[in-house]
mmCIF file of C-alpha atoms in Angstrom:
data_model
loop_
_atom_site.group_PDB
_atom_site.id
_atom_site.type_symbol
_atom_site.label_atom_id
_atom_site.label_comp_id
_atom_site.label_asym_id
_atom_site.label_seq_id
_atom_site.Cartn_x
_atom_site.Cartn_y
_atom_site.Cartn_z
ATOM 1 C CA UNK A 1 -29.989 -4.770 -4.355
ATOM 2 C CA UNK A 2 -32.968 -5.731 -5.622
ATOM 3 C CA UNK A 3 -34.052 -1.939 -7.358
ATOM 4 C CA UNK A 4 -31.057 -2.189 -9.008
ATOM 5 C CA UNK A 5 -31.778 -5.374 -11.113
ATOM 6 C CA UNK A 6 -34.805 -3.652 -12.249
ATOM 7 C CA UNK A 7 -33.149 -0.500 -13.472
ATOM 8 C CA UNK A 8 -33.829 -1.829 -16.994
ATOM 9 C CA UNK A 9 -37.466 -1.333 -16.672
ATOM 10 C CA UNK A 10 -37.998 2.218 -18.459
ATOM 11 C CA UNK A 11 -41.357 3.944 -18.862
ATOM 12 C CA UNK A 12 -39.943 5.500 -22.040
ATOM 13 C CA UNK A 13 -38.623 5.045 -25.577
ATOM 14 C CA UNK A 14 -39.710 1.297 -26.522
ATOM 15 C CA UNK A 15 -40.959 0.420 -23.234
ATOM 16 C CA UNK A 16 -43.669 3.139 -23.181
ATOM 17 C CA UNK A 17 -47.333 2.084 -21.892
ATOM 18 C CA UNK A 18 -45.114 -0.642 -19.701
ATOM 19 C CA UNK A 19 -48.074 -0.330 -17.084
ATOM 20 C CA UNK A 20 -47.705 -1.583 -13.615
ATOM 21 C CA UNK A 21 -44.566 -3.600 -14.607
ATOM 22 C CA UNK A 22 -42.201 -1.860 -11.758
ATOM 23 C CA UNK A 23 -45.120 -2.317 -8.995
ATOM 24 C CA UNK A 24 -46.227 -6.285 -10.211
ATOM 25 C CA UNK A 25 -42.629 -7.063 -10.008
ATOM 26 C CA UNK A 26 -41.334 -4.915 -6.635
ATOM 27 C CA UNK A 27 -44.709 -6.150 -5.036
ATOM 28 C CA UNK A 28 -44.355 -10.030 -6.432
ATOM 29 C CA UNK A 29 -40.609 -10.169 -5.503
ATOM 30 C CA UNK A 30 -41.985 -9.084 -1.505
ATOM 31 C CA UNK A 31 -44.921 -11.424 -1.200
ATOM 32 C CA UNK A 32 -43.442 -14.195 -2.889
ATOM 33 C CA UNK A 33 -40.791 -13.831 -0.307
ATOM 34 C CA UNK A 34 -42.920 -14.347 2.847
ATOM 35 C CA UNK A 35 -44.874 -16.745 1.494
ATOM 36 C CA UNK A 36 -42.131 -18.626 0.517
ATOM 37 C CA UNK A 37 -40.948 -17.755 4.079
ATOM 38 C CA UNK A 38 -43.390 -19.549 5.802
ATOM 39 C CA UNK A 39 -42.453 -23.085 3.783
ATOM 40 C CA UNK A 40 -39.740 -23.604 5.452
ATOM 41 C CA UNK A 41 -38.366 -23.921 9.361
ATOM 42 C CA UNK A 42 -35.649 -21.553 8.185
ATOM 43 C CA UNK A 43 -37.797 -19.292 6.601
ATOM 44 C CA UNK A 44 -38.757 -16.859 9.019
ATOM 45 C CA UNK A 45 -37.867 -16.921 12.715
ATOM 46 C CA UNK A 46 -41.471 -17.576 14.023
ATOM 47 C CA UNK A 47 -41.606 -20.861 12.051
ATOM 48 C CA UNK A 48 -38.462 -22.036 14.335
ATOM 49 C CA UNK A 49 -40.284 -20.700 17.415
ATOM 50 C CA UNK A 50 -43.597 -22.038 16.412
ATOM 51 C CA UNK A 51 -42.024 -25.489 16.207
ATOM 52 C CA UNK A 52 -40.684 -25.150 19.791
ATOM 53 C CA UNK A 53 -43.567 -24.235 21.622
ATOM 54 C CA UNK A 54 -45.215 -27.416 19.359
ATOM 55 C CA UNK A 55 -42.761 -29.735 20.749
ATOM 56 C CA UNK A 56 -43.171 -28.213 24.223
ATOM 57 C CA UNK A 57 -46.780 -28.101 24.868
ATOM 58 C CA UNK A 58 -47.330 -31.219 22.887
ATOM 59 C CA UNK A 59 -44.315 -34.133 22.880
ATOM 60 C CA UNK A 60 -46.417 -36.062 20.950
ATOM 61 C CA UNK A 61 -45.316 -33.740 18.011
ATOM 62 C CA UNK A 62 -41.696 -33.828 16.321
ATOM 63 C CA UNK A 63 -41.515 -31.496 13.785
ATOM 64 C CA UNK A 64 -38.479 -32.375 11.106
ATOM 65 C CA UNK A 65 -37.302 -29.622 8.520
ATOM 66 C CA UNK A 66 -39.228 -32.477 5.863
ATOM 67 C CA UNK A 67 -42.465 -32.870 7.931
ATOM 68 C CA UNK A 68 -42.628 -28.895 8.021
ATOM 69 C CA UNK A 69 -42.030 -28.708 4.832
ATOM 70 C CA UNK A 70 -44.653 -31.286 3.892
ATOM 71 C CA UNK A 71 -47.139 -29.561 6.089
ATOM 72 C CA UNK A 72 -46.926 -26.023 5.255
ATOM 73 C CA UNK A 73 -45.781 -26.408 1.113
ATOM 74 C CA UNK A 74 -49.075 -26.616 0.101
ATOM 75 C CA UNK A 75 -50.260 -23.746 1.436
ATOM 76 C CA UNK A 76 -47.509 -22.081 0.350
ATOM 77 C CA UNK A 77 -48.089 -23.166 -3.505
ATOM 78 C CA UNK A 78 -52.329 -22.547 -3.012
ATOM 79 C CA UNK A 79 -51.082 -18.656 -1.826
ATOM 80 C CA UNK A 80 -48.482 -18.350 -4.706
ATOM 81 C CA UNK A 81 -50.800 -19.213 -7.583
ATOM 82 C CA UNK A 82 -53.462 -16.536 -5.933
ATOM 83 C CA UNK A 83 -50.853 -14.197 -5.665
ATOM 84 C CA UNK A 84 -50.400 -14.272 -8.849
ATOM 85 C CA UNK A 85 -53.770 -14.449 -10.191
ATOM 86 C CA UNK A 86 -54.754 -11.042 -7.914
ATOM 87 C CA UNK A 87 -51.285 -9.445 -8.919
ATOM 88 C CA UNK A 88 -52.048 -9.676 -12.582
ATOM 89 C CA UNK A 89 -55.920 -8.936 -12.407
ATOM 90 C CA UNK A 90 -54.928 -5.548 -10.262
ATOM 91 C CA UNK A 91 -51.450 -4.524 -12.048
ATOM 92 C CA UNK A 92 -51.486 -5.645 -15.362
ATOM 93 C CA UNK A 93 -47.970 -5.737 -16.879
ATOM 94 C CA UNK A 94 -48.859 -3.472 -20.025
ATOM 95 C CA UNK A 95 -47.738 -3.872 -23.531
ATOM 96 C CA UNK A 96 -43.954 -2.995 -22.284
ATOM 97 C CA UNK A 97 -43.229 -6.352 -21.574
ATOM 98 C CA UNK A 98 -42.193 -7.491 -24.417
ATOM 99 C CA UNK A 99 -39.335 -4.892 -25.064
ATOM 100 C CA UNK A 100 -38.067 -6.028 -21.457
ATOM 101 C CA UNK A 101 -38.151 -9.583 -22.472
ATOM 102 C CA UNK A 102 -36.207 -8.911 -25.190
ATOM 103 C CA UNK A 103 -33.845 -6.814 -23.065
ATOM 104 C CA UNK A 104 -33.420 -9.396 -20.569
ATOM 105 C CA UNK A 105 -33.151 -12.177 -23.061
ATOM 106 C CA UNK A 106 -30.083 -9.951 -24.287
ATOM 107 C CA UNK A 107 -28.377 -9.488 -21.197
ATOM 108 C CA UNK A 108 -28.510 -12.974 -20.528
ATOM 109 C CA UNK A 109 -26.603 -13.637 -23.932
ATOM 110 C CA UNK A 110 -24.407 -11.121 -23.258
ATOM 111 C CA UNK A 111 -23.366 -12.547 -19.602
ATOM 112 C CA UNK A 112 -22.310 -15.879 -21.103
ATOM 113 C CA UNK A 113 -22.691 -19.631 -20.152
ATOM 114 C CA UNK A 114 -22.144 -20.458 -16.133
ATOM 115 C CA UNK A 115 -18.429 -20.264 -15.270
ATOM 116 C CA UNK A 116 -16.414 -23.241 -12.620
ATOM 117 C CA UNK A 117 -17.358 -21.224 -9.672
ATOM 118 C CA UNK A 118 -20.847 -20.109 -10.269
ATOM 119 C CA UNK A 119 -21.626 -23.898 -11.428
ATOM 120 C CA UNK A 120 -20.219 -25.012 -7.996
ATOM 121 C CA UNK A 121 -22.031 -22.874 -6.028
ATOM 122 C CA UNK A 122 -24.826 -23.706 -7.178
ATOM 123 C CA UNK A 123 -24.111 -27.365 -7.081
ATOM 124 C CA UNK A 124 -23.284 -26.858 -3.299
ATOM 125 C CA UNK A 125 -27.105 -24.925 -3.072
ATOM 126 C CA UNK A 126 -29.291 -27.494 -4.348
ATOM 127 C CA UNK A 127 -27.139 -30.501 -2.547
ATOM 128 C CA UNK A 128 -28.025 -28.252 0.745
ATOM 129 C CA UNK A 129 -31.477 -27.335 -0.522
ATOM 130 C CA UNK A 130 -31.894 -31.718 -1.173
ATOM 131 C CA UNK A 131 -30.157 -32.640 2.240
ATOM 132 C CA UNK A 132 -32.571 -29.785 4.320
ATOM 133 C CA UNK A 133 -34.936 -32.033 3.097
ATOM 134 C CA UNK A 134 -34.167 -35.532 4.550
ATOM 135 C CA UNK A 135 -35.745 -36.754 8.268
ATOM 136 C CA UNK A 136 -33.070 -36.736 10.622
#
C-alpha cells in the first residue's frame, strides 16, 4: 500500500536529479516503523513477551502500557533523530524535492477539508492513543 502513495515520485520531467528521494523515504517509512515499534507494549510482539518474562522472573516489576512507554520513548526519540541524521547524510533527497512538495501540497488541496467520518475516526484514534496511556 505503501509503494503506491509514492507513485508520485518521478525521476523525470520536473522531478529530474530527485536523488535518493524513493530510497530515504521507502527506507525511513521501515525503520521509523520498528523503532517506533519498540515504544510501545503493542508495538511488536516481543515487547508483550518481554514484559511477561519481567513480571515472571522478577514480581517486583509491573510493567503498565504508561511505565513502558516512559521507559523505552526515549530511546525511541534518541534512535529517530539519528535515523534521520544518517538517512540524510547517506541519501540525500536531491534537488527534486521541491517539485514533490509542490505536488503533494496540490493533492492535498485537491482532496479537500476532513469529512464527518474521517474527523471521527480520528477522534476515536487519539482518545485510544490518550487512554493506552493511563496506569491501570
Amino acid at each position: 500500500a505503501v509503494l503506491a502513495h509514492l507513485t508520485f515520485i518521478k525521476d523525470e520531467g520536473a522531478n529530474a536529479g530527485a536523488g535518493h528521494l524513493k530510497e530515504l523515504l521507502m527506507l525511513g517509512i521501515a525503520y521509523a516503523a520498528s523503532i517506533g515499534g519498540i515504544s510501545t507494549l503493542i508495538g511488536t510482539p516481543p515487547n508483550i513477551i518481554l514484559k511477561g518474562y519481567l513480571e515472571k522472573e522478577f514480581p517486583a516489576i509491573s510493567l503498565s502500557f504508561a511505565k513502558w512507554t516512559a521507559m523505552v520513548l526515549p530511546f525511541s526519540l534518541v534512535f529517530l533523530v539519528i535515523l534521520w541524521f544518517y538517512l540524510l547524510k547517506v541519501l540525500p533527497p536531491g534537488r527534486g524535492v521541491e517539485a514533490n512538495r509542490d505536488y503533494l501540497h496540490d493533492e492535498l488541496k485537491r482532496l479537500g477539508p476532513l469529512s464527518r467520518g474521517e474527523k471521527m475516526m480520528l477522534t476515536m484514534f487519539v482518545v485510544t492513543a490518550l487512554l493506552w496511556r493511563l496506569p491501570f
